PDB file of C-alpha atoms in Angstrom:
ATOM      1  CA  UNK N 882     -24.788  12.147  38.949  1.00  0.00           C
ATOM      2  CA  UNK N 883     -28.465  12.096  39.661  1.00  0.00           C
ATOM      3  CA  UNK N 884     -29.856   8.772  38.663  1.00  0.00           C
ATOM      4  CA  UNK N 885     -33.335   8.022  37.471  1.00  0.00           C
ATOM      5  CA  UNK N 886     -34.891   4.767  38.603  1.00  0.00           C
ATOM      6  CA  UNK N 887     -35.175   1.879  36.204  1.00  0.00           C
ATOM      7  CA  UNK N 888     -38.184   1.833  33.877  1.00  0.00           C
ATOM      8  CA  UNK N 889     -38.640   5.565  34.287  1.00  0.00           C
ATOM      9  CA  UNK N 890     -39.299   7.329  31.059  1.00  0.00           C
ATOM     10  CA  UNK N 891     -37.906  10.768  31.670  1.00  0.00           C
ATOM     11  CA  UNK N 892     -35.851  12.968  29.428  1.00  0.00           C
ATOM     12  CA  UNK N 893     -33.712  15.597  31.010  1.00  0.00           C
ATOM     13  CA  UNK N 894     -33.289  18.586  28.802  1.00  0.00           C
ATOM     14  CA  UNK N 895     -30.668  20.732  30.385  1.00  0.00           C
ATOM     15  CA  UNK N 896     -30.506  24.301  29.239  1.00  0.00           C
ATOM     16  CA  UNK N 897     -26.773  24.190  29.342  1.00  0.00           C
ATOM     17  CA  UNK N 898     -26.415  20.863  27.635  1.00  0.00           C
ATOM     18  CA  UNK N 899     -26.201  22.322  24.172  1.00  0.00           C
ATOM     19  CA  UNK N 900     -23.659  24.869  25.309  1.00  0.00           C
ATOM     20  CA  UNK N 901     -21.605  22.175  26.953  1.00  0.00           C
ATOM     21  CA  UNK N 902     -21.619  20.077  23.796  1.00  0.00           C
ATOM     22  CA  UNK N 903     -20.488  22.964  21.680  1.00  0.00           C
ATOM     23  CA  UNK N 904     -17.713  23.738  24.114  1.00  0.00           C
ATOM     24  CA  UNK N 905     -16.587  20.138  24.049  1.00  0.00           C
ATOM     25  CA  UNK N 906     -16.495  20.052  20.269  1.00  0.00           C
ATOM     26  CA  UNK N 907     -14.291  23.129  20.359  1.00  0.00           C
ATOM     27  CA  UNK N 908     -11.868  21.314  22.630  1.00  0.00           C
ATOM     28  CA  UNK N 909     -11.166  18.950  19.749  1.00  0.00           C
ATOM     29  CA  UNK N 910     -13.079  15.951  20.998  1.00  0.00           C
ATOM     30  CA  UNK N 911     -14.293  13.586  18.360  1.00  0.00           C
ATOM     31  CA  UNK N 912     -17.630  11.887  18.341  1.00  0.00           C
ATOM     32  CA  UNK N 913     -17.431   8.124  18.649  1.00  0.00           C
ATOM     33  CA  UNK N 914     -20.125   6.557  16.515  1.00  0.00           C
ATOM     34  CA  UNK N 915     -21.916   3.275  17.056  1.00  0.00           C
ATOM     35  CA  UNK N 916     -22.056   3.193  20.852  1.00  0.00           C
ATOM     36  CA  UNK N 917     -25.374   1.782  21.966  1.00  0.00           C
ATOM     37  CA  UNK N 918     -24.922   1.705  25.699  1.00  0.00           C
ATOM     38  CA  UNK N 919     -22.548   2.908  28.347  1.00  0.00           C
ATOM     39  CA  UNK N 920     -22.660   1.297  31.763  1.00  0.00           C
ATOM     40  CA  UNK N 921     -21.099   2.130  35.104  1.00  0.00           C
ATOM     41  CA  UNK N 922     -20.932  -0.402  37.848  1.00  0.00           C
ATOM     42  CA  UNK N 923     -20.999   0.701  41.432  1.00  0.00           C
ATOM     43  CA  UNK N 924     -19.605  -1.070  44.445  1.00  0.00           C
ATOM     44  CA  UNK N 925     -22.882  -2.693  45.414  1.00  0.00           C
ATOM     45  CA  UNK N 926     -23.336  -4.203  41.947  1.00  0.00           C
ATOM     46  CA  UNK N 927     -25.741  -1.459  41.077  1.00  0.00           C
ATOM     47  CA  UNK N 928     -25.456  -0.616  37.413  1.00  0.00           C
ATOM     48  CA  UNK N 929     -26.030   2.810  35.991  1.00  0.00           C
ATOM     49  CA  UNK N 930     -26.656   2.592  32.271  1.00  0.00           C
ATOM     50  CA  UNK N 931     -26.966   5.180  29.559  1.00  0.00           C
ATOM     51  CA  UNK N 932     -28.790   3.932  26.498  1.00  0.00           C
ATOM     52  CA  UNK N 933     -28.063   5.529  23.136  1.00  0.00           C
ATOM     53  CA  UNK N 934     -25.436   7.860  24.515  1.00  0.00           C
ATOM     54  CA  UNK N 935     -23.446  10.427  22.642  1.00  0.00           C
ATOM     55  CA  UNK N 936     -19.816   9.646  23.256  1.00  0.00           C
ATOM     56  CA  UNK N 937     -16.908  11.955  22.590  1.00  0.00           C
ATOM     57  CA  UNK N 938     -13.291  10.975  22.742  1.00  0.00           C
ATOM     58  CA  UNK N 939     -10.396  13.288  23.448  1.00  0.00           C
ATOM     59  CA  UNK N 940      -6.983  12.952  21.870  1.00  0.00           C
ATOM     60  CA  UNK N 941      -5.669  11.647  25.174  1.00  0.00           C
ATOM     61  CA  UNK N 942      -8.146   8.787  25.208  1.00  0.00           C
ATOM     62  CA  UNK N 943     -10.577  10.180  27.747  1.00  0.00           C
ATOM     63  CA  UNK N 944     -14.268   9.926  27.101  1.00  0.00           C
ATOM     64  CA  UNK N 945     -17.138  12.307  27.640  1.00  0.00           C
ATOM     65  CA  UNK N 946     -20.587  10.749  27.628  1.00  0.00           C
ATOM     66  CA  UNK N 947     -23.917  12.493  27.182  1.00  0.00           C
ATOM     67  CA  UNK N 948     -27.209  10.823  27.857  1.00  0.00           C
ATOM     68  CA  UNK N 949     -29.765   9.921  30.478  1.00  0.00           C
ATOM     69  CA  UNK N 950     -28.377   7.709  33.198  1.00  0.00           C
ATOM     70  CA  UNK N 951     -30.783   5.133  34.524  1.00  0.00           C
ATOM     71  CA  UNK N 952     -30.274   2.671  37.311  1.00  0.00           C
ATOM     72  CA  UNK N 953     -30.166  -0.773  35.875  1.00  0.00           C
ATOM     73  CA  UNK N 954     -30.647  -3.161  38.745  1.00  0.00           C
ATOM     74  CA  UNK N 955     -29.040  -6.269  37.386  1.00  0.00           C
ATOM     75  CA  UNK N 956     -29.816  -8.627  40.260  1.00  0.00           C
ATOM     76  CA  UNK N 957     -33.445  -7.603  40.198  1.00  0.00           C
ATOM     77  CA  UNK N 958     -33.620  -8.184  36.451  1.00  0.00           C
ATOM     78  CA  UNK N 959     -31.942 -11.537  36.791  1.00  0.00           C
ATOM     79  CA  UNK N 960     -34.431 -12.638  39.411  1.00  0.00           C
ATOM     80  CA  UNK N 961     -37.315 -11.553  37.204  1.00  0.00           C
ATOM     81  CA  UNK N 962     -35.879 -13.373  34.217  1.00  0.00           C
ATOM     82  CA  UNK N 963     -35.344 -16.519  36.246  1.00  0.00           C
ATOM     83  CA  UNK N 964     -38.866 -16.453  37.522  1.00  0.00           C
ATOM     84  CA  UNK N 965     -40.172 -16.097  34.005  1.00  0.00           C
ATOM     85  CA  UNK N 966     -37.996 -18.925  32.725  1.00  0.00           C
ATOM     86  CA  UNK N 967     -39.178 -21.223  35.454  1.00  0.00           C
ATOM     87  CA  UNK N 968     -42.782 -20.368  34.788  1.00  0.00           C
ATOM     88  CA  UNK N 969     -42.389 -21.137  31.093  1.00  0.00           C
ATOM     89  CA  UNK N 970     -40.580 -24.381  31.865  1.00  0.00           C
ATOM     90  CA  UNK N 971     -37.234 -23.526  30.240  1.00  0.00           C
ATOM     91  CA  UNK N 972     -35.386 -23.781  33.489  1.00  0.00           C
ATOM     92  CA  UNK N 973     -36.210 -26.566  35.890  1.00  0.00           C
ATOM     93  CA  UNK N 974     -37.667 -25.321  39.115  1.00  0.00           C
ATOM     94  CA  UNK N 975     -36.046 -26.361  42.372  1.00  0.00           C
ATOM     95  CA  UNK N 976     -38.627 -29.059  42.826  1.00  0.00           C
ATOM     96  CA  UNK N 977     -37.612 -30.724  39.547  1.00  0.00           C
ATOM     97  CA  UNK N 978     -33.965 -30.655  40.450  1.00  0.00           C
ATOM     98  CA  UNK N 979     -34.660 -32.292  43.765  1.00  0.00           C
ATOM     99  CA  UNK N 980     -36.538 -35.184  42.190  1.00  0.00           C
ATOM    100  CA  UNK N 981     -33.750 -36.022  39.754  1.00  0.00           C
ATOM    101  CA  UNK N 982     -31.684 -38.985  40.815  1.00  0.00           C
ATOM    102  CA  UNK N 983     -27.883 -38.833  40.619  1.00  0.00           C
ATOM    103  CA  UNK N 984     -28.011 -41.363  37.763  1.00  0.00           C
ATOM    104  CA  UNK N 985     -30.303 -39.112  35.791  1.00  0.00           C
ATOM    105  CA  UNK N 986     -28.015 -36.164  36.299  1.00  0.00           C
ATOM    106  CA  UNK N 987     -25.012 -38.186  35.179  1.00  0.00           C
ATOM    107  CA  UNK N 988     -26.843 -39.357  32.049  1.00  0.00           C
ATOM    108  CA  UNK N 989     -27.747 -35.748  31.295  1.00  0.00           C
ATOM    109  CA  UNK N 990     -24.172 -34.646  31.645  1.00  0.00           C
ATOM    110  CA  UNK N 991     -22.910 -37.438  29.408  1.00  0.00           C
ATOM    111  CA  UNK N 992     -25.413 -36.509  26.738  1.00  0.00           C
ATOM    112  CA  UNK N 993     -24.344 -32.883  26.969  1.00  0.00           C
ATOM    113  CA  UNK N 994     -20.675 -33.832  26.735  1.00  0.00           C
ATOM    114  CA  UNK N 995     -21.321 -35.994  23.680  1.00  0.00           C
ATOM    115  CA  UNK N 996     -23.175 -33.143  21.977  1.00  0.00           C
ATOM    116  CA  UNK N 997     -20.266 -30.864  22.789  1.00  0.00           C
ATOM    117  CA  UNK N 998     -17.776 -33.304  21.267  1.00  0.00           C
ATOM    118  CA  UNK N 999     -19.761 -33.424  18.066  1.00  0.00           C
ATOM    119  CA  UNK N1000     -19.864 -29.658  17.885  1.00  0.00           C
ATOM    120  CA  UNK N1001     -16.105 -29.275  18.279  1.00  0.00           C
ATOM    121  CA  UNK N1002     -15.461 -32.037  15.771  1.00  0.00           C
ATOM    122  CA  UNK N1003     -17.545 -30.191  13.210  1.00  0.00           C
ATOM    123  CA  UNK N1004     -15.706 -26.923  13.784  1.00  0.00           C
ATOM    124  CA  UNK N1005     -12.216 -28.281  14.014  1.00  0.00           C
ATOM    125  CA  UNK N1006     -11.447 -29.034  10.395  1.00  0.00           C
ATOM    126  CA  UNK N1007      -8.339 -26.937  10.122  1.00  0.00           C
ATOM    127  CA  UNK N1008      -6.142 -29.959   9.526  1.00  0.00           C
ATOM    128  CA  UNK N1009      -8.373 -31.458   6.908  1.00  0.00           C
ATOM    129  CA  UNK N1010      -8.085 -30.730   3.251  1.00  0.00           C
ATOM    130  CA  UNK N1011     -10.360 -27.915   2.188  1.00  0.00           C
ATOM    131  CA  UNK N1012     -12.003 -28.243  -1.175  1.00  0.00           C
ATOM    132  CA  UNK N1013     -10.172 -25.876  -3.489  1.00  0.00           C
ATOM    133  CA  UNK N1014     -13.093 -25.725  -5.892  1.00  0.00           C
ATOM    134  CA  UNK N1015     -12.193 -24.216  -9.241  1.00  0.00           C
ATOM    135  CA  UNK N1016      -9.206 -22.326  -7.847  1.00  0.00           C
ATOM    136  CA  UNK N1017      -5.970 -22.788  -9.753  1.00  0.00           C
ATOM    137  CA  UNK N1018      -3.195 -24.533  -7.862  1.00  0.00           C
ATOM    138  CA  UNK N1019      -0.698 -21.835  -8.864  1.00  0.00           C
ATOM    139  CA  UNK N1020      -2.927 -19.159  -7.364  1.00  0.00           C
ATOM    140  CA  UNK N1021      -3.188 -21.037  -4.091  1.00  0.00           C
ATOM    141  CA  UNK N1022       0.568 -21.615  -3.973  1.00  0.00           C
ATOM    142  CA  UNK N1023       1.213 -17.959  -4.691  1.00  0.00           C
ATOM    143  CA  UNK N1024      -1.047 -16.792  -1.884  1.00  0.00           C
ATOM    144  CA  UNK N1025       0.489 -19.351   0.508  1.00  0.00           C
ATOM    145  CA  UNK N1026       3.977 -18.103  -0.320  1.00  0.00           C
ATOM    146  CA  UNK N1027       3.260 -14.418  -0.303  1.00  0.00           C
ATOM    147  CA  UNK N1028       1.101 -14.314   2.790  1.00  0.00           C
ATOM    148  CA  UNK N1029       2.992 -17.155   4.476  1.00  0.00           C
ATOM    149  CA  UNK N1030      -0.127 -19.106   5.386  1.00  0.00           C
ATOM    150  CA  UNK N1031      -1.403 -22.670   5.196  1.00  0.00           C
ATOM    151  CA  UNK N1032      -3.158 -24.017   2.145  1.00  0.00           C
ATOM    152  CA  UNK N1033      -6.513 -23.948   3.892  1.00  0.00           C
ATOM    153  CA  UNK N1034      -6.159 -20.310   4.767  1.00  0.00           C
ATOM    154  CA  UNK N1035      -5.072 -19.446   1.248  1.00  0.00           C
ATOM    155  CA  UNK N1036      -8.037 -21.296  -0.242  1.00  0.00           C
ATOM    156  CA  UNK N1037     -10.416 -19.616   2.162  1.00  0.00           C
ATOM    157  CA  UNK N1038      -9.066 -16.142   1.395  1.00  0.00           C
ATOM    158  CA  UNK N1039      -9.169 -16.757  -2.346  1.00  0.00           C
ATOM    159  CA  UNK N1040     -12.745 -17.931  -2.101  1.00  0.00           C
ATOM    160  CA  UNK N1041     -13.708 -14.939  -0.007  1.00  0.00           C
ATOM    161  CA  UNK N1042     -12.210 -12.616  -2.588  1.00  0.00           C
ATOM    162  CA  UNK N1043     -13.576 -14.485  -5.564  1.00  0.00           C
ATOM    163  CA  UNK N1044     -10.170 -15.491  -6.857  1.00  0.00           C
ATOM    164  CA  UNK N1045      -8.659 -12.029  -6.559  1.00  0.00           C
ATOM    165  CA  UNK N1046      -5.053 -12.789  -5.646  1.00  0.00           C
ATOM    166  CA  UNK N1047      -3.936  -9.346  -4.516  1.00  0.00           C
ATOM    167  CA  UNK N1048      -6.979  -8.856  -2.308  1.00  0.00           C
ATOM    168  CA  UNK N1049      -6.615 -12.344  -0.873  1.00  0.00           C
ATOM    169  CA  UNK N1050      -2.990 -11.703   0.103  1.00  0.00           C
ATOM    170  CA  UNK N1051      -3.861  -8.316   1.550  1.00  0.00           C
ATOM    171  CA  UNK N1052      -6.607  -9.774   3.711  1.00  0.00           C
ATOM    172  CA  UNK N1053      -4.191 -12.369   5.086  1.00  0.00           C
ATOM    173  CA  UNK N1054      -1.342 -10.019   5.875  1.00  0.00           C
ATOM    174  CA  UNK N1055      -3.391  -7.745   8.119  1.00  0.00           C
TER     175      UNK N1055
ATOM    176  CA  UNK I 669     -14.331  24.199  -0.895  1.00  0.00           C
ATOM    177  CA  UNK I 670     -15.073  27.788  -0.040  1.00  0.00           C
ATOM    178  CA  UNK I 671     -14.145  29.104   3.360  1.00  0.00           C
ATOM    179  CA  UNK I 672     -17.629  29.821   4.635  1.00  0.00           C
ATOM    180  CA  UNK I 673     -18.734  26.219   4.220  1.00  0.00           C
ATOM    181  CA  UNK I 674     -15.579  24.952   5.866  1.00  0.00           C
ATOM    182  CA  UNK I 675     -16.315  23.005   8.989  1.00  0.00           C
ATOM    183  CA  UNK I 676     -13.448  21.779  11.109  1.00  0.00           C
ATOM    184  CA  UNK I 677     -15.396  18.730  12.189  1.00  0.00           C
ATOM    185  CA  UNK I 678     -16.159  17.347   8.750  1.00  0.00           C
ATOM    186  CA  UNK I 679     -12.714  18.281   7.504  1.00  0.00           C
ATOM    187  CA  UNK I 680     -11.223  16.088  10.186  1.00  0.00           C
ATOM    188  CA  UNK I 681     -13.308  13.114   9.198  1.00  0.00           C
ATOM    189  CA  UNK I 682     -12.633  13.509   5.505  1.00  0.00           C
ATOM    190  CA  UNK I 683      -8.946  13.531   6.155  1.00  0.00           C
ATOM    191  CA  UNK I 684      -9.266  10.304   8.086  1.00  0.00           C
ATOM    192  CA  UNK I 685     -11.191   8.631   5.318  1.00  0.00           C
ATOM    193  CA  UNK I 686      -8.696   9.797   2.747  1.00  0.00           C
ATOM    194  CA  UNK I 687      -5.852   8.473   4.810  1.00  0.00           C
ATOM    195  CA  UNK I 688      -7.511   5.075   4.987  1.00  0.00           C
ATOM    196  CA  UNK I 689      -7.876   5.172   1.238  1.00  0.00           C
ATOM    197  CA  UNK I 690      -4.230   5.912   0.779  1.00  0.00           C
ATOM    198  CA  UNK I 691      -3.143   3.195   3.203  1.00  0.00           C
ATOM    199  CA  UNK I 692      -5.104   0.551   1.336  1.00  0.00           C
ATOM    200  CA  UNK I 693      -3.940   1.822  -2.047  1.00  0.00           C
ATOM    201  CA  UNK I 694      -0.303   1.637  -0.971  1.00  0.00           C
ATOM    202  CA  UNK I 695      -0.759  -1.823   0.544  1.00  0.00           C
ATOM    203  CA  UNK I 696      -2.347  -2.979  -2.672  1.00  0.00           C
ATOM    204  CA  UNK I 697       0.486  -1.518  -4.754  1.00  0.00           C
ATOM    205  CA  UNK I 698       3.102  -3.160  -2.532  1.00  0.00           C
ATOM    206  CA  UNK I 699       1.355  -6.514  -2.671  1.00  0.00           C
ATOM    207  CA  UNK I 700       1.102  -6.353  -6.431  1.00  0.00           C
ATOM    208  CA  UNK I 701       4.728  -5.350  -6.797  1.00  0.00           C
ATOM    209  CA  UNK I 702       5.854  -8.246  -4.603  1.00  0.00           C
ATOM    210  CA  UNK I 703       3.826 -10.594  -6.775  1.00  0.00           C
ATOM    211  CA  UNK I 704       5.579  -9.321  -9.890  1.00  0.00           C
ATOM    212  CA  UNK I 705       8.934  -9.922  -8.227  1.00  0.00           C
ATOM    213  CA  UNK I 706       7.942 -13.494  -7.393  1.00  0.00           C
ATOM    214  CA  UNK I 707       6.271 -14.348 -10.653  1.00  0.00           C
ATOM    215  CA  UNK I 708       6.631 -13.127 -14.196  1.00  0.00           C
ATOM    216  CA  UNK I 709       3.771 -10.825 -15.037  1.00  0.00           C
ATOM    217  CA  UNK I 710       3.001 -12.818 -18.155  1.00  0.00           C
ATOM    218  CA  UNK I 711       2.230 -15.821 -15.937  1.00  0.00           C
ATOM    219  CA  UNK I 712       0.230 -13.924 -13.366  1.00  0.00           C
ATOM    220  CA  UNK I 713      -3.500 -14.029 -13.141  1.00  0.00           C
ATOM    221  CA  UNK I 714      -5.074 -11.297 -11.057  1.00  0.00           C
ATOM    222  CA  UNK I 715      -8.776 -12.142 -10.938  1.00  0.00           C
ATOM    223  CA  UNK I 716     -11.171 -14.737 -12.219  1.00  0.00           C
ATOM    224  CA  UNK I 717     -12.207 -12.320 -14.923  1.00  0.00           C
ATOM    225  CA  UNK I 718      -8.870 -11.376 -16.445  1.00  0.00           C
ATOM    226  CA  UNK I 719      -9.915 -12.500 -19.932  1.00  0.00           C
ATOM    227  CA  UNK I 720     -13.127 -10.545 -19.780  1.00  0.00           C
ATOM    228  CA  UNK I 721     -11.506  -7.429 -18.349  1.00  0.00           C
ATOM    229  CA  UNK I 722      -8.915  -7.556 -21.111  1.00  0.00           C
ATOM    230  CA  UNK I 723     -11.205  -8.261 -24.063  1.00  0.00           C
ATOM    231  CA  UNK I 724     -13.708  -5.603 -23.018  1.00  0.00           C
ATOM    232  CA  UNK I 725     -10.873  -3.155 -22.462  1.00  0.00           C
ATOM    233  CA  UNK I 726      -9.640  -3.653 -26.018  1.00  0.00           C
ATOM    234  CA  UNK I 727     -13.202  -3.529 -27.298  1.00  0.00           C
ATOM    235  CA  UNK I 728     -14.022  -0.273 -25.519  1.00  0.00           C
ATOM    236  CA  UNK I 729     -10.621   1.305 -25.992  1.00  0.00           C
ATOM    237  CA  UNK I 730      -9.240   0.018 -29.286  1.00  0.00           C
ATOM    238  CA  UNK I 731      -6.526   2.668 -29.165  1.00  0.00           C
ATOM    239  CA  UNK I 732      -4.841   0.662 -26.418  1.00  0.00           C
ATOM    240  CA  UNK I 733      -4.161  -2.203 -28.761  1.00  0.00           C
ATOM    241  CA  UNK I 734      -1.037  -0.197 -29.372  1.00  0.00           C
ATOM    242  CA  UNK I 735       1.564  -1.703 -27.026  1.00  0.00           C
ATOM    243  CA  UNK I 736       3.358   1.614 -26.651  1.00  0.00           C
ATOM    244  CA  UNK I 737       0.228   3.249 -25.315  1.00  0.00           C
ATOM    245  CA  UNK I 738      -0.222   0.482 -22.762  1.00  0.00           C
ATOM    246  CA  UNK I 739       3.392   0.773 -21.746  1.00  0.00           C
ATOM    247  CA  UNK I 740       3.276   4.459 -21.113  1.00  0.00           C
ATOM    248  CA  UNK I 741       0.385   6.884 -20.874  1.00  0.00           C
ATOM    249  CA  UNK I 742      -0.367  10.221 -19.254  1.00  0.00           C
ATOM    250  CA  UNK I 743      -2.776  10.981 -16.503  1.00  0.00           C
ATOM    251  CA  UNK I 744      -4.409  13.580 -18.740  1.00  0.00           C
ATOM    252  CA  UNK I 745      -5.504  11.082 -21.350  1.00  0.00           C
ATOM    253  CA  UNK I 746      -7.513   9.196 -18.706  1.00  0.00           C
ATOM    254  CA  UNK I 747      -9.044  12.260 -17.177  1.00  0.00           C
ATOM    255  CA  UNK I 748     -10.510  14.250 -20.050  1.00  0.00           C
ATOM    256  CA  UNK I 749     -14.312  14.526 -19.821  1.00  0.00           C
ATOM    257  CA  UNK I 750     -14.700  12.277 -22.860  1.00  0.00           C
ATOM    258  CA  UNK I 751     -12.309   9.653 -21.475  1.00  0.00           C
ATOM    259  CA  UNK I 752     -13.982   9.746 -18.081  1.00  0.00           C
ATOM    260  CA  UNK I 753     -17.319   9.092 -19.713  1.00  0.00           C
ATOM    261  CA  UNK I 754     -15.980   6.068 -21.594  1.00  0.00           C
ATOM    262  CA  UNK I 755     -14.301   4.728 -18.493  1.00  0.00           C
ATOM    263  CA  UNK I 756     -17.451   5.118 -16.490  1.00  0.00           C
ATOM    264  CA  UNK I 757     -19.315   2.942 -18.988  1.00  0.00           C
ATOM    265  CA  UNK I 758     -16.519   0.396 -18.872  1.00  0.00           C
ATOM    266  CA  UNK I 759     -16.482   0.403 -15.057  1.00  0.00           C
ATOM    267  CA  UNK I 760     -20.175  -0.319 -14.690  1.00  0.00           C
ATOM    268  CA  UNK I 761     -19.742  -3.531 -16.680  1.00  0.00           C
ATOM    269  CA  UNK I 762     -17.937  -4.983 -13.668  1.00  0.00           C
ATOM    270  CA  UNK I 763     -20.194  -3.694 -10.952  1.00  0.00           C
ATOM    271  CA  UNK I 764     -21.008  -6.476  -8.486  1.00  0.00           C
ATOM    272  CA  UNK I 765     -18.666  -8.811 -10.319  1.00  0.00           C
ATOM    273  CA  UNK I 766     -15.101  -7.732  -9.740  1.00  0.00           C
ATOM    274  CA  UNK I 767     -14.328  -7.140  -6.102  1.00  0.00           C
ATOM    275  CA  UNK I 768     -13.508  -3.535  -5.192  1.00  0.00           C
ATOM    276  CA  UNK I 769     -13.916  -2.596  -8.874  1.00  0.00           C
ATOM    277  CA  UNK I 770     -14.318   1.083  -7.989  1.00  0.00           C
ATOM    278  CA  UNK I 771     -11.764   1.335  -5.170  1.00  0.00           C
ATOM    279  CA  UNK I 772      -9.041   3.934  -5.447  1.00  0.00           C
ATOM    280  CA  UNK I 773      -5.884   2.227  -6.640  1.00  0.00           C
ATOM    281  CA  UNK I 774      -2.401   3.291  -7.673  1.00  0.00           C
ATOM    282  CA  UNK I 775      -1.437   2.673 -11.275  1.00  0.00           C
ATOM    283  CA  UNK I 776       2.005   3.192 -12.795  1.00  0.00           C
ATOM    284  CA  UNK I 777       1.925   5.448 -15.813  1.00  0.00           C
ATOM    285  CA  UNK I 778       5.021   3.735 -17.171  1.00  0.00           C
ATOM    286  CA  UNK I 779       5.403  -0.044 -17.225  1.00  0.00           C
ATOM    287  CA  UNK I 780       9.172   0.425 -17.119  1.00  0.00           C
ATOM    288  CA  UNK I 781       9.125   2.349 -13.868  1.00  0.00           C
ATOM    289  CA  UNK I 782       8.604   1.363 -10.264  1.00  0.00           C
ATOM    290  CA  UNK I 783       5.854   2.890  -8.190  1.00  0.00           C
ATOM    291  CA  UNK I 784       6.943   6.432  -7.454  1.00  0.00           C
ATOM    292  CA  UNK I 785       5.716   9.897  -6.768  1.00  0.00           C
ATOM    293  CA  UNK I 786       5.816  10.905 -10.425  1.00  0.00           C
ATOM    294  CA  UNK I 787       5.157   7.508 -11.969  1.00  0.00           C
ATOM    295  CA  UNK I 788       1.914   6.518 -10.312  1.00  0.00           C
ATOM    296  CA  UNK I 789      -1.550   7.995 -10.482  1.00  0.00           C
ATOM    297  CA  UNK I 790      -4.772   7.374  -8.665  1.00  0.00           C
ATOM    298  CA  UNK I 791      -7.357   5.411 -10.649  1.00  0.00           C
ATOM    299  CA  UNK I 792     -10.139   2.966  -9.853  1.00  0.00           C
ATOM    300  CA  UNK I 793      -9.355  -0.712  -9.435  1.00  0.00           C
ATOM    301  CA  UNK I 794     -10.853  -1.804 -12.739  1.00  0.00           C
ATOM    302  CA  UNK I 795      -8.654   0.670 -14.622  1.00  0.00           C
ATOM    303  CA  UNK I 796      -5.670  -0.773 -12.800  1.00  0.00           C
ATOM    304  CA  UNK I 797      -6.695  -4.279 -13.844  1.00  0.00           C
ATOM    305  CA  UNK I 798      -7.292  -3.240 -17.442  1.00  0.00           C
ATOM    306  CA  UNK I 799      -3.858  -1.691 -17.830  1.00  0.00           C
ATOM    307  CA  UNK I 800      -1.900  -4.179 -15.751  1.00  0.00           C
ATOM    308  CA  UNK I 801      -3.510  -7.252 -17.313  1.00  0.00           C
ATOM    309  CA  UNK I 802      -2.753  -5.808 -20.750  1.00  0.00           C
ATOM    310  CA  UNK I 803       0.830  -5.048 -19.680  1.00  0.00           C
ATOM    311  CA  UNK I 804       1.298  -8.505 -18.208  1.00  0.00           C
ATOM    312  CA  UNK I 805       0.036 -10.134 -21.394  1.00  0.00           C
ATOM    313  CA  UNK I 806       2.461  -8.078 -23.455  1.00  0.00           C
ATOM    314  CA  UNK I 807       5.247  -9.183 -21.070  1.00  0.00           C
ATOM    315  CA  UNK I 808       5.840  -5.536 -20.227  1.00  0.00           C
ATOM    316  CA  UNK I 809       6.195  -6.310 -16.526  1.00  0.00           C
ATOM    317  CA  UNK I 810       8.459  -9.325 -16.807  1.00  0.00           C
ATOM    318  CA  UNK I 811      11.557  -7.198 -16.136  1.00  0.00           C
ATOM    319  CA  UNK I 812      10.424  -6.857 -12.506  1.00  0.00           C
ATOM    320  CA  UNK I 813      10.701 -10.603 -11.891  1.00  0.00           C
ATOM    321  CA  UNK I 814      13.529 -11.510  -9.518  1.00  0.00           C
ATOM    322  CA  UNK I 815      14.421  -7.919  -8.751  1.00  0.00           C
TER     323      UNK I 815
END
């Protein structure tokens, strides 16, 4: 594969590309929609990326990718991003780190840990009673029984499906 | 579809979509049937809007006040041009309100039969609700309970 350097803005228009695509379609390959980027990583951490590729999939699970490969030098990008972050003050520069005392660092870590605890506490409400709202108890029981789920899950599914029992059960049994 | 517009690629995709349709319709039918086994139809509520679906159904289709016509009907009577037009008007009343109101759904043509090749037709979800809510209210599905 001939690779084009990063940031290059070149489009290769192969004469045979169209022919190749047609041939591939005839082989029964199906287009895979929604792929934004295909990347290959080489041994030396060099990344070859194809943006907005056309991807075809064969019945056997092999893929054929069309598009312009460009070298995406990850380490170089990372360095650039870091430099930018330091300049804008998001990341502390090495000088700042050096001037921080161990006590300061410990205080920072404790604050971070406390914030983390709060976040998990807010998310972890699976054991708590969920407000059933205006849902009928019989409906909730029915969904719990049929889909074999907890009350909270049944309530959530019923709410998501606006009280539609069949749809709620179906969404839970997938 | 005429042969000269036939394209193998699009045909493939359509088939896939149709299959997905069928899978969901069958899952829905199975889920509903299992509900009727667990609970008498006359005690079952399907959506938040059962009352509205039912009263508008009777209002738009007064001929279905007749229990016998709810119990058993033919596919043809739903699919005449005139009937389709009336159903379309009825369907739009639930747009954005009843979830999946226009999804393809299996409906039994006979309340005394199980889902089967000759006893189920393809309708939209709101038609399914209209008939099944009416059947449940007339206790026409209670025989399924405990089967």
